[in-house]
Amino acid sequence: RKEVEQDPGPFNVPEGATVAFNCTYSNSASQSFFWYRQDCRKEPKLLMSVYSSGNEDGRFTAQLNRASQYISLLIRDSKLSDSATYLCVVMSTNAGKSTFGDGTTLTVKP
Amino acid sequence: NAGVTQTPKFQVLKTGQSMTLQCAQDMNHNSMYWYRQDPGMGLRLIYYSASEGTTDKGEVPNGYNVSRLNKREFSLRLESAAPSQTSVYFCASSWGYSNQPQHFGDGTRLSIL
């Protein structure tokens, strides 16, 4: 079993739709969680951190469920520009070493 | 706003050739990392350096060596390139504390014929 697992998708949604991605992790000692966005053949870019109480940044909402060991990302009012691969990242205490999920691909269509 | 800079951006090698990929960061970060990403797959950690003077193996270290030259620079060396090492290589850096995310360079696209 992988340490971090994501549904690879692809998710194909119309503009304006709400879409949610989940990510499960196996290490219960994991401390920090992030969502990154990666556009085709580009470097991953930090989208948002995930806090225990949940957090929101505009149309994006991230949540953490430690008991069930999963994090989620909700995108409201999807835009064409949201089309990308979304990477779930789980970090241990070891020198900031992170484990990346394989990513979920989102395509937003007109 | 340089952040993490990788050189070269593209490279084609023949099997058996050697090459060093360079990475430098200007954010005064403690930790640096090398990943590879194969088509349609996630990032796999090759080596990382928690702090200047230390390096550790990641998930896929075979066929690679690294040097943490100073706090700013972390290089990745392929001693004898193989076609299986054709990939996109990303360097990243972070403060190295558990709540601090990594920041990535824009990658080196390496093809080995």
mmCIF file of C-alpha atoms in Angstrom:
data_model
loop_
_atom_site.group_PDB
_atom_site.id
_atom_site.type_symbol
_atom_site.label_atom_id
_atom_site.label_comp_id
_atom_site.label_asym_id
_atom_site.label_seq_id
_atom_site.Cartn_x
_atom_site.Cartn_y
_atom_site.Cartn_z
ATOM 1 C CA ARG A 1 0.000 0.000 0.000
ATOM 2 C CA LYS A 2 1.292 3.462 -0.859
ATOM 3 C CA GLU A 3 1.921 5.925 1.951
ATOM 4 C CA VAL A 4 -0.232 8.526 0.244
ATOM 5 C CA GLU A 5 -3.064 7.569 -2.087
ATOM 6 C CA GLN A 6 -5.152 9.712 -4.384
ATOM 7 C CA ASP A 7 -7.862 8.925 -6.901
ATOM 8 C CA PRO A 8 -6.030 9.591 -10.193
ATOM 9 C CA GLY A 9 -9.194 10.669 -11.976
ATOM 10 C CA PRO A 10 -9.460 12.228 -14.433
ATOM 11 C CA PHE A 11 -12.224 14.437 -13.153
ATOM 12 C CA ASN A 12 -13.976 16.182 -16.022
ATOM 13 C CA VAL A 13 -16.335 18.905 -14.858
ATOM 14 C CA PRO A 14 -18.123 21.870 -16.468
ATOM 15 C CA GLU A 15 -17.241 25.421 -15.583
ATOM 16 C CA GLY A 16 -18.962 26.507 -12.411
ATOM 17 C CA ALA A 17 -19.103 23.023 -10.920
ATOM 18 C CA THR A 18 -17.976 22.079 -7.437
ATOM 19 C CA VAL A 19 -15.458 19.257 -7.267
ATOM 20 C CA ALA A 20 -13.792 17.494 -4.348
ATOM 21 C CA PHE A 21 -10.656 15.390 -4.115
ATOM 22 C CA ASN A 22 -9.686 13.092 -1.295
ATOM 23 C CA CYS A 23 -6.296 11.837 -0.251
ATOM 24 C CA THR A 24 -5.572 9.121 2.312
ATOM 25 C CA TYR A 25 -2.315 8.603 4.179
ATOM 26 C CA SER A 26 -1.038 5.638 6.126
ATOM 27 C CA ASN A 27 1.421 7.141 8.628
ATOM 28 C CA SER A 28 -0.556 8.217 11.670
ATOM 29 C CA ALA A 29 2.456 10.229 12.891
ATOM 30 C CA SER A 30 2.307 12.543 9.868
ATOM 31 C CA GLN A 31 2.381 16.148 10.975
ATOM 32 C CA SER A 32 1.808 18.507 8.099
ATOM 33 C CA PHE A 33 -0.304 18.395 4.987
ATOM 34 C CA PHE A 34 -0.382 20.405 1.793
ATOM 35 C CA TRP A 35 -2.030 20.584 -1.578
ATOM 36 C CA TYR A 36 0.089 21.417 -4.602
ATOM 37 C CA ARG A 37 -0.965 22.150 -8.139
ATOM 38 C CA GLN A 38 1.015 20.939 -11.129
ATOM 39 C CA ASP A 39 0.382 22.110 -14.664
ATOM 40 C CA CYS A 40 1.426 19.914 -17.557
ATOM 41 C CA ARG A 41 5.228 19.477 -17.629
ATOM 42 C CA LYS A 42 5.735 22.242 -15.065
ATOM 43 C CA GLU A 43 6.971 22.236 -11.495
ATOM 44 C CA PRO A 44 4.566 21.618 -8.590
ATOM 45 C CA LYS A 45 3.427 24.813 -6.914
ATOM 46 C CA LEU A 46 2.056 25.139 -3.423
ATOM 47 C CA LEU A 47 -1.699 25.681 -3.496
ATOM 48 C CA MET A 48 -2.432 25.669 0.207
ATOM 49 C CA SER A 49 -1.503 24.201 3.535
ATOM 50 C CA VAL A 50 -4.068 22.078 5.343
ATOM 51 C CA TYR A 51 -4.767 22.981 8.952
ATOM 52 C CA SER A 52 -6.450 20.818 11.552
ATOM 53 C CA SER A 53 -9.414 23.149 11.802
ATOM 54 C CA GLY A 54 -9.836 23.312 8.036
ATOM 55 C CA ASN A 55 -9.026 26.369 5.981
ATOM 56 C CA GLU A 56 -10.305 28.288 3.029
ATOM 57 C CA ASP A 57 -8.605 30.383 0.372
ATOM 58 C CA GLY A 58 -11.107 31.938 -1.992
ATOM 59 C CA ARG A 59 -12.804 29.134 -3.915
ATOM 60 C CA PHE A 60 -10.594 26.467 -2.342
ATOM 61 C CA THR A 61 -11.291 24.690 0.942
ATOM 62 C CA ALA A 62 -8.978 22.152 2.542
ATOM 63 C CA GLN A 63 -9.876 19.834 5.384
ATOM 64 C CA LEU A 64 -8.029 17.311 7.518
ATOM 65 C CA ASN A 65 -9.504 14.292 9.250
ATOM 66 C CA ARG A 66 -6.794 12.806 11.464
ATOM 67 C CA ALA A 67 -9.007 10.048 12.852
ATOM 68 C CA SER A 68 -9.676 8.653 9.383
ATOM 69 C CA GLN A 69 -6.302 9.789 8.017
ATOM 70 C CA TYR A 70 -7.451 11.708 5.006
ATOM 71 C CA ILE A 71 -7.355 15.221 3.658
ATOM 72 C CA SER A 72 -9.646 16.781 1.134
ATOM 73 C CA LEU A 73 -9.679 19.677 -1.306
ATOM 74 C CA LEU A 74 -12.916 21.305 -2.424
ATOM 75 C CA ILE A 75 -12.986 23.639 -5.408
ATOM 76 C CA ARG A 76 -16.103 25.744 -5.853
ATOM 77 C CA ASP A 77 -17.175 27.555 -9.028
ATOM 78 C CA SER A 78 -14.557 25.797 -11.150
ATOM 79 C CA LYS A 79 -12.724 27.875 -13.755
ATOM 80 C CA LEU A 80 -11.056 26.694 -16.955
ATOM 81 C CA SER A 81 -7.782 27.777 -15.376
ATOM 82 C CA ASP A 82 -8.259 25.247 -12.565
ATOM 83 C CA SER A 83 -7.447 22.444 -15.019
ATOM 84 C CA ALA A 84 -4.307 20.825 -13.630
ATOM 85 C CA THR A 85 -3.090 17.908 -11.556
ATOM 86 C CA TYR A 86 -3.550 18.304 -7.801
ATOM 87 C CA LEU A 87 -0.973 16.668 -5.566
ATOM 88 C CA CYS A 88 -1.577 15.742 -1.972
ATOM 89 C CA VAL A 89 1.539 16.025 0.219
ATOM 90 C CA VAL A 90 2.111 14.566 3.657
ATOM 91 C CA MET A 91 5.088 15.567 5.734
ATOM 92 C CA SER A 92 6.823 13.822 8.628
ATOM 93 C CA THR A 93 9.103 15.445 11.160
ATOM 94 C CA ASN A 94 12.166 14.169 9.333
ATOM 95 C CA ALA A 95 13.891 17.215 7.841
ATOM 96 C CA GLY A 96 10.737 18.333 6.147
ATOM 97 C CA LYS A 97 10.766 15.189 4.045
ATOM 98 C CA SER A 98 7.523 14.930 2.181
ATOM 99 C CA THR A 99 5.609 12.113 0.556
ATOM 100 C CA PHE A 100 3.695 13.075 -2.536
ATOM 101 C CA GLY A 101 0.595 11.407 -3.851
ATOM 102 C CA ASP A 102 0.529 10.576 -7.552
ATOM 103 C CA GLY A 103 -1.984 13.333 -8.172
ATOM 104 C CA THR A 104 -5.570 13.792 -9.309
ATOM 105 C CA THR A 105 -6.137 15.262 -12.759
ATOM 106 C CA LEU A 106 -8.875 17.841 -13.171
ATOM 107 C CA THR A 107 -10.167 19.104 -16.496
ATOM 108 C CA VAL A 108 -12.679 21.940 -16.428
ATOM 109 C CA LYS A 109 -14.623 22.267 -19.670
ATOM 110 C CA PRO A 110 -16.601 25.203 -21.061
ATOM 111 C CA ASN B 1 12.519 36.301 -7.247
ATOM 112 C CA ALA B 2 14.825 33.476 -8.359
ATOM 113 C CA GLY B 3 13.830 30.943 -5.672
ATOM 114 C CA VAL B 4 15.152 27.554 -6.813
ATOM 115 C CA THR B 5 17.201 27.543 -10.010
ATOM 116 C CA GLN B 6 18.036 24.392 -11.934
ATOM 117 C CA THR B 7 20.479 23.985 -14.782
ATOM 118 C CA PRO B 8 20.337 22.825 -17.464
ATOM 119 C CA LYS B 9 16.651 22.891 -18.416
ATOM 120 C CA PHE B 10 17.055 20.265 -21.137
ATOM 121 C CA GLN B 11 19.727 17.655 -21.841
ATOM 122 C CA VAL B 12 20.164 14.666 -24.123
ATOM 123 C CA LEU B 13 22.771 12.073 -23.188
ATOM 124 C CA LYS B 14 23.978 8.825 -24.632
ATOM 125 C CA THR B 15 23.920 5.678 -22.538
ATOM 126 C CA GLY B 16 27.015 5.517 -20.367
ATOM 127 C CA GLN B 17 27.708 9.244 -20.318
ATOM 128 C CA SER B 18 27.942 11.103 -17.047
ATOM 129 C CA MET B 19 26.315 14.357 -16.099
ATOM 130 C CA THR B 20 25.740 16.654 -13.131
ATOM 131 C CA LEU B 21 22.480 18.506 -12.613
ATOM 132 C CA GLN B 22 22.864 21.730 -10.707
ATOM 133 C CA CYS B 23 20.454 23.279 -8.230
ATOM 134 C CA ALA B 24 20.759 26.494 -6.252
ATOM 135 C CA GLN B 25 18.350 28.254 -3.905
ATOM 136 C CA ASP B 26 18.463 31.802 -2.637
ATOM 137 C CA MET B 27 15.925 31.508 0.192
ATOM 138 C CA ASN B 28 18.478 30.484 2.856
ATOM 139 C CA HIS B 29 16.645 27.168 3.238
ATOM 140 C CA ASN B 30 18.223 24.418 5.307
ATOM 141 C CA SER B 31 16.957 21.389 3.390
ATOM 142 C CA MET B 32 17.158 20.469 -0.266
ATOM 143 C CA TYR B 33 15.743 17.595 -2.292
ATOM 144 C CA TRP B 34 16.005 15.864 -5.647
ATOM 145 C CA TYR B 35 12.976 14.178 -7.219
ATOM 146 C CA ARG B 36 12.309 12.471 -10.485
ATOM 147 C CA GLN B 37 8.950 12.368 -12.229
ATOM 148 C CA ASP B 38 8.243 9.900 -14.996
ATOM 149 C CA PRO B 39 5.362 10.440 -17.460
ATOM 150 C CA GLY B 40 1.979 10.036 -15.820
ATOM 151 C CA MET B 41 3.524 9.298 -12.453
ATOM 152 C CA GLY B 42 4.102 11.054 -9.184
ATOM 153 C CA LEU B 43 7.264 12.504 -7.719
ATOM 154 C CA ARG B 44 9.789 10.066 -6.304
ATOM 155 C CA LEU B 45 12.480 11.244 -3.914
ATOM 156 C CA ILE B 46 16.005 10.391 -5.048
ATOM 157 C CA TYR B 47 18.136 12.033 -2.332
ATOM 158 C CA TYR B 48 17.724 14.787 0.172
ATOM 159 C CA SER B 49 19.924 16.943 2.343
ATOM 160 C CA ALA B 50 18.484 17.903 5.697
ATOM 161 C CA SER B 51 21.207 20.482 6.273
ATOM 162 C CA GLU B 52 24.536 21.563 4.896
ATOM 163 C CA GLY B 53 26.991 18.686 5.177
ATOM 164 C CA THR B 54 24.417 15.882 5.295
ATOM 165 C CA THR B 55 22.777 13.796 2.602
ATOM 166 C CA ASP B 56 20.407 10.830 2.768
ATOM 167 C CA LYS B 57 18.912 8.369 0.350
ATOM 168 C CA GLY B 58 15.332 8.672 -0.703
ATOM 169 C CA GLU B 59 13.072 6.186 -2.407
ATOM 170 C CA VAL B 60 15.051 5.684 -5.651
ATOM 171 C CA PRO B 61 18.770 6.475 -5.074
ATOM 172 C CA ASN B 62 20.365 3.787 -7.251
ATOM 173 C CA GLY B 63 22.405 5.187 -10.108
ATOM 174 C CA TYR B 64 22.719 8.648 -8.568
ATOM 175 C CA ASN B 65 25.057 10.554 -6.279
ATOM 176 C CA VAL B 66 24.602 13.947 -4.676
ATOM 177 C CA SER B 67 26.728 16.695 -3.203
ATOM 178 C CA ARG B 68 25.584 19.433 -0.895
ATOM 179 C CA LEU B 69 28.256 21.882 -1.911
ATOM 180 C CA ASN B 70 27.173 24.600 0.512
ATOM 181 C CA LYS B 71 23.917 25.824 1.947
ATOM 182 C CA ARG B 72 22.767 27.168 -1.412
ATOM 183 C CA GLU B 73 23.725 24.360 -3.787
ATOM 184 C CA PHE B 74 22.772 20.709 -4.121
ATOM 185 C CA SER B 75 23.915 18.788 -7.188
ATOM 186 C CA LEU B 76 22.791 15.457 -8.596
ATOM 187 C CA ARG B 77 25.213 13.301 -10.563
ATOM 188 C CA LEU B 78 24.538 10.465 -12.964
ATOM 189 C CA GLU B 79 27.812 8.543 -13.264
ATOM 190 C CA SER B 80 26.769 6.239 -16.107
ATOM 191 C CA ALA B 81 23.451 7.264 -17.586
ATOM 192 C CA ALA B 82 20.909 4.589 -18.520
ATOM 193 C CA PRO B 83 17.712 4.911 -20.603
ATOM 194 C CA SER B 84 15.695 4.138 -17.445
ATOM 195 C CA GLN B 85 16.897 7.464 -16.045
ATOM 196 C CA THR B 86 15.081 9.392 -18.738
ATOM 197 C CA SER B 87 12.799 11.611 -16.688
ATOM 198 C CA VAL B 88 12.065 15.115 -15.477
ATOM 199 C CA TYR B 89 14.188 15.995 -12.460
ATOM 200 C CA PHE B 90 12.984 18.521 -9.919
ATOM 201 C CA CYS B 91 15.021 20.119 -7.187
ATOM 202 C CA ALA B 92 13.248 21.555 -4.159
ATOM 203 C CA SER B 93 14.157 23.331 -0.957
ATOM 204 C CA SER B 94 12.511 24.057 2.370
ATOM 205 C CA TRP B 95 13.298 25.288 5.862
ATOM 206 C CA GLY B 96 13.258 21.645 6.914
ATOM 207 C CA TYR B 97 10.679 22.029 9.654
ATOM 208 C CA SER B 98 7.588 19.903 9.561
ATOM 209 C CA ASN B 99 5.144 22.710 8.888
ATOM 210 C CA GLN B 100 7.110 24.332 6.101
ATOM 211 C CA PRO B 101 6.389 23.333 2.492
ATOM 212 C CA GLN B 102 8.904 22.673 -0.234
ATOM 213 C CA HIS B 103 9.537 25.052 -3.118
ATOM 214 C CA PHE B 104 10.451 23.655 -6.501
ATOM 215 C CA GLY B 105 12.686 24.606 -9.368
ATOM 216 C CA ASP B 106 11.238 24.401 -12.857
ATOM 217 C CA GLY B 107 12.890 21.087 -13.657
ATOM 218 C CA THR B 108 15.483 19.498 -15.915
ATOM 219 C CA ARG B 109 14.164 17.389 -18.761
ATOM 220 C CA LEU B 110 16.694 14.625 -19.334
ATOM 221 C CA SER B 111 16.617 12.122 -22.191
ATOM 222 C CA ILE B 112 19.048 9.233 -22.398
ATOM 223 C CA LEU B 113 19.375 7.466 -25.714
#
